């Protein structure tokens, strides 16, 4: 027990300064789209996110329904087929809600620990994006898809997401707007599929 | 080493799993959607109603989120999180002008927005990045009674606040001013005659008895002229 306390204390004191500890923590966090408070970094699909605002906006995990149930009929239909409700802009996977196209599509794949991937092509793909013909597996970040369709569907919002991660270095609100096809009220830019469009109407 | 490496490693893992890693519980605010929008002709009486869309019960983290208007560049920043937990599923939030709040039949707004917060001749309202509500010129009723709903339909306004209080307002200073031009005249008379017969919540039903008839005509004629 004391050993556990010492280990815990050592980690808390060291924070993420020690590279070995950082790697250890991040490996865990990367798998579950989590946030490392000590490092001040978040991960979605294994991609490092520096912007806390963007990370929280994505909220990349499934959300349970409250006791009142879902009133939207379109959502109820989508829940039955792991579909996406265009009206509410909510995707449903295993009766849990995902609030962006990206997180909904990623939820249909399976996060992998990259260090344990044996196929060299898949390993490279896990660094970014790619389909491995010999394995029949597509990697979107660290998320594996066994079908070409699932891979393609996740690829598009993932590319927008990568652009948003970069954009967040200059404007976090723009980054959030990119992912959700919204508008940055500061820069006065609306986004569609990650690209700026004229303000409407 | 007095304590084994394995035991210390367990401690490291414990902190990693419990204290640091993993998705945080905060950030619940995704599922509010702009559900109903209302304005009178000069924009002094307006409300924006948000509704929790999807049965999520912990969408309380509104701090840092906002509702904005593209046309006017107005932004309403939520002043903080909702003061409750497990309390949001299928609920409403009501943002309204203070003049709306003073009207008979108006539920108490949860938040006050300034007059003219959004443009009546076309605007795009947004709830943070999570929802967009766009309407074009002529799509938002300004007849003092009807509102624009999510999906583009119109109907008698039905603002609802977080506590669940609901109501309906008539934002015109004088009933019978059907075209909202500040007086009752021939155009209002023609509009009333055109709507003659049963109706459900139509503005020509001045006495609110579920139809347009002789009593409505008499009320309109009695108030003929400029509105007070």
Coordinates of C-alpha atoms in Angstrom, one line a residue:
Chain A
X1 CA 0.0 0.0 0.0
X2 CA 2.8 2.4 0.9
X3 CA 4.4 1.5 -2.4
X4 CA 1.3 2.6 -4.2
X5 CA 1.2 5.8 -2.3
X6 CA 4.9 6.5 -3.0
X7 CA 4.3 5.7 -6.7
X8 CA 1.3 8.0 -6.8
X9 CA 3.2 10.8 -5.0
X10 CA 6.2 10.4 -7.2
X11 CA 4.0 10.8 -10.3
X12 CA 2.1 13.8 -8.9
X13 CA 5.3 15.6 -8.0
X14 CA 7.0 14.8 -11.2
X15 CA 3.9 15.8 -13.2
X16 CA 4.6 15.2 -16.9
X17 CA 8.0 16.6 -16.8
X18 CA 9.6 13.2 -17.0
X19 CA 9.3 11.9 -20.6
X20 CA 8.7 8.3 -19.5
X21 CA 5.8 9.3 -17.3
X22 CA 4.3 11.5 -19.9
X23 CA 4.4 8.7 -22.5
X24 CA 2.8 6.3 -20.0
X25 CA 0.0 8.6 -19.2
X26 CA -0.6 9.6 -22.7
X27 CA -0.9 6.0 -23.9
X28 CA -3.8 5.6 -21.6
X29 CA -5.4 8.8 -22.4
X30 CA -5.0 8.4 -26.2
X31 CA -7.1 5.3 -26.1
X32 CA -10.1 6.9 -24.5
X33 CA -10.0 10.3 -26.1
X34 CA -9.1 11.8 -22.7
X35 CA -7.4 14.9 -21.4
X36 CA -4.2 14.9 -19.4
X37 CA -4.6 17.7 -16.8
X38 CA -0.9 17.7 -15.9
X39 CA 0.3 18.0 -19.5
X40 CA -2.6 20.3 -20.6
X41 CA -3.2 18.2 -23.6
X42 CA -6.1 16.3 -24.9
X43 CA -6.4 13.5 -27.5
X44 CA -9.0 12.5 -30.0
X45 CA -8.3 9.5 -32.3
X46 CA -4.7 9.7 -30.9
X47 CA -4.3 13.2 -32.2
X48 CA -2.8 15.7 -29.7
X49 CA -5.0 18.7 -29.0
X50 CA -3.5 21.7 -27.3
X51 CA -6.7 23.7 -27.2
X52 CA -8.9 22.8 -24.2
X53 CA -11.8 24.7 -25.9
X54 CA -11.6 22.5 -29.0
X55 CA -11.2 19.3 -26.9
X56 CA -14.2 20.2 -24.8
X57 CA -16.3 21.2 -27.8
X58 CA -15.7 17.8 -29.3
X59 CA -16.5 16.0 -26.1
X60 CA -15.5 12.8 -27.8
X61 CA -17.3 10.2 -25.8
X62 CA -20.8 8.6 -25.7
X63 CA -23.5 10.3 -23.7
X64 CA -26.2 8.4 -21.9
X65 CA -29.8 9.4 -22.2
X66 CA -31.5 10.7 -19.1
X67 CA -34.6 9.1 -17.5
X68 CA -36.9 11.3 -19.5
X69 CA -35.9 9.6 -22.8
X70 CA -35.6 11.2 -26.2
X71 CA -38.5 13.2 -27.5
X72 CA -37.2 13.8 -31.0
X73 CA -38.7 11.2 -33.3
X74 CA -35.9 11.5 -35.7
X75 CA -33.4 10.7 -32.9
X76 CA -35.4 7.8 -31.8
X77 CA -35.3 6.3 -35.3
X78 CA -31.5 7.0 -35.5
X79 CA -30.9 5.3 -32.2
X80 CA -32.3 2.0 -33.6
X81 CA -29.9 1.9 -36.5
X82 CA -26.9 3.6 -35.0
X83 CA -27.7 6.5 -37.3
X84 CA -27.4 10.3 -37.3
X85 CA -30.2 12.7 -36.6
X86 CA -29.8 15.6 -39.0
X87 CA -32.4 17.6 -37.2
X88 CA -30.6 17.6 -33.9
X89 CA -27.2 17.0 -35.3
X90 CA -26.6 14.1 -33.0
X91 CA -25.2 10.7 -33.9
X92 CA -26.2 7.6 -32.0
X93 CA -24.0 4.5 -31.4
X94 CA -25.1 1.8 -29.0
X95 CA -27.8 4.1 -27.6
X96 CA -25.3 6.7 -26.7
X97 CA -25.2 10.2 -28.2
X98 CA -22.3 11.8 -30.0
X99 CA -22.4 15.5 -30.8
X100 CA -20.4 15.8 -34.0
X101 CA -20.0 13.9 -37.2
X102 CA -16.4 13.2 -36.3
X103 CA -17.0 11.7 -32.9
X104 CA -20.1 9.8 -34.2
X105 CA -18.1 8.2 -37.0
X106 CA -15.1 7.5 -34.8
X107 CA -17.4 5.7 -32.3
X108 CA -18.1 3.2 -35.0
X109 CA -14.4 2.1 -35.1
X110 CA -12.1 0.7 -32.5
X111 CA -9.3 2.6 -30.9
X112 CA -5.9 0.8 -31.0
X113 CA -2.8 1.1 -29.0
X114 CA -0.4 2.0 -31.8
X115 CA 2.6 0.5 -30.3
X116 CA 0.9 -2.9 -30.4
X117 CA 0.0 -2.7 -34.1
X118 CA 2.1 -5.4 -35.9
X119 CA 1.3 -4.5 -39.5
X120 CA 3.8 -1.9 -40.6
X121 CA 1.4 -0.3 -43.0
X122 CA -1.4 0.0 -40.4
X123 CA 1.1 1.4 -38.0
X124 CA 2.1 4.2 -40.4
X125 CA -1.6 4.8 -41.2
X126 CA -2.3 5.1 -37.5
X127 CA -0.1 8.1 -37.5
X128 CA -2.5 9.9 -39.8
X129 CA -4.9 8.2 -42.2
X130 CA -4.9 5.3 -44.6
X131 CA -6.3 2.0 -45.8
X132 CA -4.2 -1.2 -45.6
X133 CA -5.3 -3.5 -48.5
X134 CA -3.6 -6.5 -47.1
X135 CA -5.2 -6.3 -43.7
X136 CA -8.5 -4.9 -45.0
X137 CA -8.3 -2.3 -42.2
X138 CA -8.5 1.5 -42.4
X139 CA -6.9 3.6 -39.8
X140 CA -8.3 7.1 -39.0
X141 CA -5.8 8.2 -36.4
X142 CA -5.6 5.4 -33.9
X143 CA -9.1 4.2 -34.7
X144 CA -9.4 1.1 -36.8
X145 CA -12.2 0.4 -39.3
X146 CA -12.8 -3.0 -40.8
X147 CA -14.8 -1.7 -43.7
X148 CA -13.9 0.7 -46.4
X149 CA -17.2 2.5 -46.0
X150 CA -16.7 3.1 -42.3
X151 CA -13.2 4.3 -43.0
X152 CA -14.3 6.7 -45.8
X153 CA -17.1 8.1 -43.6
X154 CA -14.7 8.9 -40.8
X155 CA -12.0 10.2 -43.0
X156 CA -13.8 13.3 -44.1
X157 CA -14.6 14.8 -40.7
X158 CA -11.1 13.6 -39.5
X159 CA -9.4 15.8 -42.2
X160 CA -11.5 18.8 -41.0
X161 CA -10.5 18.0 -37.5
X162 CA -6.8 17.9 -38.3
X163 CA -7.2 21.3 -39.9
X164 CA -9.1 22.6 -36.8
X165 CA -6.3 21.4 -34.5
X166 CA -3.9 23.5 -36.5
X167 CA -6.3 26.5 -36.7
X168 CA -6.7 26.4 -32.9
X169 CA -3.2 27.6 -32.6
X170 CA -4.4 31.0 -34.0
X171 CA -8.1 31.1 -33.0
X172 CA -9.8 28.5 -30.8
X173 CA -13.2 29.7 -31.7
X174 CA -12.4 29.2 -35.4
X175 CA -11.3 25.7 -34.7
X176 CA -14.6 24.9 -32.9
X177 CA -16.6 26.5 -35.7
X178 CA -14.7 24.4 -38.3
X179 CA -15.6 21.1 -36.6
X180 CA -19.3 22.0 -36.2
X181 CA -19.8 24.0 -39.4
X182 CA -20.4 27.0 -37.3
X183 CA -19.3 30.6 -37.2
X184 CA -16.5 32.3 -35.3
X185 CA -18.0 35.5 -33.9
X186 CA -14.6 37.1 -33.5
X187 CA -13.1 36.5 -36.9
X188 CA -16.6 36.7 -38.6
X189 CA -16.0 33.5 -40.6
X190 CA -18.5 30.8 -41.1
X191 CA -17.2 27.3 -41.9
X192 CA -18.5 24.5 -44.0
X193 CA -16.5 21.2 -44.3
X194 CA -13.6 23.1 -42.7
X195 CA -13.5 25.9 -45.3
X196 CA -14.5 29.5 -44.8
X197 CA -17.7 30.5 -46.5
X198 CA -19.5 33.9 -46.7
X199 CA -21.7 34.7 -43.7
X200 CA -25.3 33.8 -44.2
X201 CA -27.8 35.2 -45.1
Chain B
X1 CA 14.3 -1.4 -2.7
X2 CA 11.8 -1.6 0.2
X3 CA 8.7 -1.5 -2.0
X4 CA 8.6 -3.5 -5.1
X5 CA 8.7 -1.9 -8.6
X6 CA 5.4 -3.6 -9.3
X7 CA 3.7 -2.0 -6.4
X8 CA 5.0 1.5 -7.2
X9 CA 4.0 1.0 -10.8
X10 CA 0.5 0.2 -9.6
X11 CA 0.5 3.5 -7.8
X12 CA 1.6 5.3 -11.0
X13 CA -1.1 3.5 -12.9
X14 CA -3.7 4.3 -10.3
X15 CA -3.1 8.0 -10.6
X16 CA -2.9 7.8 -14.3
X17 CA -6.3 6.1 -14.6
X18 CA -8.2 7.8 -11.8
X19 CA -6.7 11.3 -11.5
X20 CA -5.4 12.2 -14.9
X21 CA -6.7 10.2 -17.7
X22 CA -10.1 9.8 -19.2
X23 CA -12.9 12.0 -20.5
X24 CA -14.0 14.6 -17.9
X25 CA -17.5 14.8 -16.7
X26 CA -17.7 18.5 -17.5
X27 CA -18.5 20.1 -20.9
X28 CA -22.1 19.0 -21.0
X29 CA -23.9 21.6 -23.0
X30 CA -24.0 20.2 -26.4
X31 CA -27.7 19.3 -26.8
X32 CA -29.4 22.7 -26.4
X33 CA -31.0 23.7 -29.7
X34 CA -32.7 26.9 -30.8
X35 CA -36.3 25.9 -30.9
X36 CA -38.4 29.0 -31.2
X37 CA -37.8 32.6 -32.2
X38 CA -40.2 35.6 -31.8
X39 CA -40.1 39.3 -32.5
X40 CA -42.5 42.2 -33.0
X41 CA -42.1 44.5 -35.9
X42 CA -39.6 46.9 -34.3
X43 CA -37.6 44.3 -32.4
X44 CA -38.3 45.6 -29.0
X45 CA -40.1 42.5 -28.0
X46 CA -38.1 39.4 -28.8
X47 CA -37.4 36.0 -27.4
X48 CA -35.2 33.0 -28.2
X49 CA -36.2 29.7 -26.7
X50 CA -33.7 26.9 -26.5
X51 CA -34.7 23.3 -26.0
X52 CA -32.6 20.3 -24.8
X53 CA -33.0 18.1 -27.8
X54 CA -32.0 14.6 -26.8
X55 CA -32.9 13.6 -23.3
X56 CA -29.5 14.5 -21.9
X57 CA -29.8 15.3 -18.2
X58 CA -26.6 17.0 -17.4
X59 CA -26.3 19.8 -20.0
X60 CA -25.7 22.4 -17.3
X61 CA -22.3 23.7 -18.3
X62 CA -23.3 26.9 -20.1
X63 CA -20.4 29.0 -18.8
X64 CA -18.4 30.3 -21.7
X65 CA -21.2 29.4 -24.2
X66 CA -23.2 32.1 -26.0
X67 CA -26.0 32.8 -28.4
X68 CA -25.1 35.1 -31.2
X69 CA -26.7 36.9 -34.1
X70 CA -24.8 37.2 -37.3
X71 CA -26.8 40.1 -38.7
X72 CA -26.5 42.3 -35.6
X73 CA -23.2 40.9 -34.2
X74 CA -24.9 40.8 -30.8
X75 CA -23.7 38.1 -28.5
X76 CA -25.3 36.9 -25.3
X77 CA -22.8 35.1 -23.0
X78 CA -24.3 32.8 -20.5
X79 CA -23.2 34.1 -17.1
X80 CA -22.6 30.7 -15.6
X81 CA -23.6 27.1 -15.4
X82 CA -27.1 26.1 -14.6
X83 CA -27.4 25.8 -10.8
X84 CA -28.5 22.2 -10.7
X85 CA -27.5 18.7 -11.7
X86 CA -29.3 16.0 -13.5
X87 CA -31.9 18.5 -14.5
X88 CA -31.9 19.3 -18.1
X89 CA -33.5 16.5 -20.1
X90 CA -36.0 17.9 -22.6
X91 CA -36.1 21.3 -20.7
X92 CA -36.2 24.8 -22.2
X93 CA -34.2 28.0 -21.7
X94 CA -35.8 31.3 -22.4
X95 CA -33.8 34.4 -23.5
X96 CA -36.0 37.4 -23.9
X97 CA -36.1 41.2 -23.9
X98 CA -37.3 43.0 -20.8
X99 CA -40.3 44.4 -22.6
X100 CA -41.3 40.8 -23.4
X101 CA -41.0 40.0 -19.7
X102 CA -43.5 42.8 -18.8
X103 CA -46.2 41.5 -21.1
X104 CA -49.3 39.6 -19.8
X105 CA -48.9 35.9 -20.3
X106 CA -45.2 35.9 -20.5
X107 CA -43.3 33.3 -18.5
X108 CA -40.3 34.8 -16.6
X109 CA -37.3 34.8 -18.9
X110 CA -34.2 32.8 -17.7
X111 CA -32.0 35.5 -19.3
X112 CA -32.5 39.0 -20.5
X113 CA -31.3 40.0 -24.0
X114 CA -31.3 43.6 -25.3
X115 CA -34.0 44.9 -27.6
X116 CA -33.1 44.3 -31.3
X117 CA -30.9 41.4 -30.4
X118 CA -31.5 39.8 -33.7
X119 CA -32.6 41.2 -37.1
X120 CA -36.2 40.5 -38.2
X121 CA -35.4 40.7 -41.9
X122 CA -33.2 37.6 -42.0
X123 CA -30.6 36.4 -39.6
X124 CA -28.6 33.4 -38.5
X125 CA -28.7 32.8 -34.8
X126 CA -26.2 30.4 -33.3
X127 CA -25.8 28.6 -30.0
X128 CA -22.0 28.4 -29.6
X129 CA -20.9 26.0 -32.3
X130 CA -23.6 23.5 -31.6
X131 CA -26.7 24.8 -33.4
X132 CA -27.6 27.2 -36.1
X133 CA -31.0 28.7 -36.7
X134 CA -31.3 30.7 -40.0
X135 CA -34.3 32.5 -41.4
X136 CA -34.6 34.7 -44.5
X137 CA -36.4 37.9 -45.2
X138 CA -40.1 37.5 -44.6
X139 CA -39.8 34.2 -42.9
X140 CA -40.1 35.5 -39.3
X141 CA -43.6 36.6 -38.4
X142 CA -43.8 40.0 -36.9
X143 CA -47.6 40.0 -36.4
X144 CA -47.2 40.1 -32.6
X145 CA -48.6 36.7 -32.1
X146 CA -46.9 34.1 -34.2
X147 CA -43.3 32.8 -33.9
X148 CA -40.9 30.8 -36.0
X149 CA -40.1 27.3 -35.0
X150 CA -37.2 25.0 -35.6
X151 CA -37.9 23.4 -39.0
X152 CA -39.4 26.6 -40.4
X153 CA -43.0 26.3 -39.3
X154 CA -44.8 29.1 -37.8
X155 CA -47.5 29.1 -35.1
X156 CA -48.8 31.0 -32.1
X157 CA -45.8 31.8 -29.8
X158 CA -45.4 29.4 -26.9
X159 CA -42.3 30.5 -24.9
X160 CA -41.2 28.1 -22.1
X161 CA -38.6 28.8 -19.4
X162 CA -36.3 26.4 -17.6
X163 CA -38.8 26.0 -14.7
X164 CA -41.4 24.7 -17.3
X165 CA -43.6 27.8 -17.1
X166 CA -45.1 28.4 -20.5
X167 CA -47.5 31.0 -21.9
X168 CA -48.2 33.1 -25.0
X169 CA -48.0 36.8 -25.6
X170 CA -49.6 39.4 -27.8
X171 CA -47.0 41.9 -28.5
X172 CA -49.2 44.4 -30.3
X173 CA -50.4 47.5 -28.4
X174 CA -53.8 47.2 -29.9
X175 CA -55.6 44.0 -30.9
X176 CA -56.9 44.4 -34.4
X177 CA -53.8 45.9 -35.8
X178 CA -53.3 42.8 -37.8
X179 CA -50.6 44.1 -40.2
X180 CA -48.7 45.8 -37.4
X181 CA -48.6 49.2 -39.0
X182 CA -49.6 51.1 -35.8
X183 CA -53.3 51.6 -36.6
X184 CA -56.5 49.8 -37.5
X185 CA -57.7 50.4 -41.0
X186 CA -59.0 48.9 -44.2
X187 CA -56.1 46.5 -44.6
X188 CA -56.8 45.0 -41.2
X189 CA -60.5 44.8 -42.1
X190 CA -59.7 43.0 -45.3
X191 CA -57.4 40.6 -43.5
X192 CA -60.1 39.8 -40.9
X193 CA -62.7 39.2 -43.6
X194 CA -60.3 36.9 -45.4
X195 CA -59.8 34.8 -42.3
X196 CA -63.5 34.5 -41.6
X197 CA -64.6 31.3 -40.0
X198 CA -63.0 28.8 -37.6
X199 CA -59.3 29.1 -37.0
X200 CA -56.9 27.8 -34.4
X201 CA -54.8 30.5 -32.8
X202 CA -55.0 32.9 -35.8
X203 CA -54.3 36.6 -35.1
X204 CA -57.5 37.6 -36.7
X205 CA -59.3 35.9 -33.9
X206 CA -59.3 39.0 -31.8
X207 CA -61.4 37.7 -28.9
X208 CA -59.7 34.3 -28.9
X209 CA -62.8 32.2 -29.2
X210 CA -61.4 29.9 -31.8
X211 CA -62.9 31.6 -34.9
X212 CA -63.2 34.8 -36.8
X213 CA -66.7 36.1 -36.6
X214 CA -69.0 39.1 -36.0
X215 CA -67.6 39.7 -32.5
X216 CA -64.1 40.1 -33.9
X217 CA -65.4 42.4 -36.6
X218 CA -67.2 44.6 -34.1
X219 CA -64.0 44.7 -31.9
X220 CA -62.0 45.8 -34.9
X221 CA -64.5 48.5 -35.9
X222 CA -64.7 49.8 -32.3
X223 CA -60.9 50.3 -32.3
X224 CA -60.8 51.9 -35.8
X225 CA -58.0 54.5 -36.2
X226 CA -54.5 54.9 -34.8
X227 CA -53.4 52.7 -32.0
X228 CA -53.2 54.4 -28.6

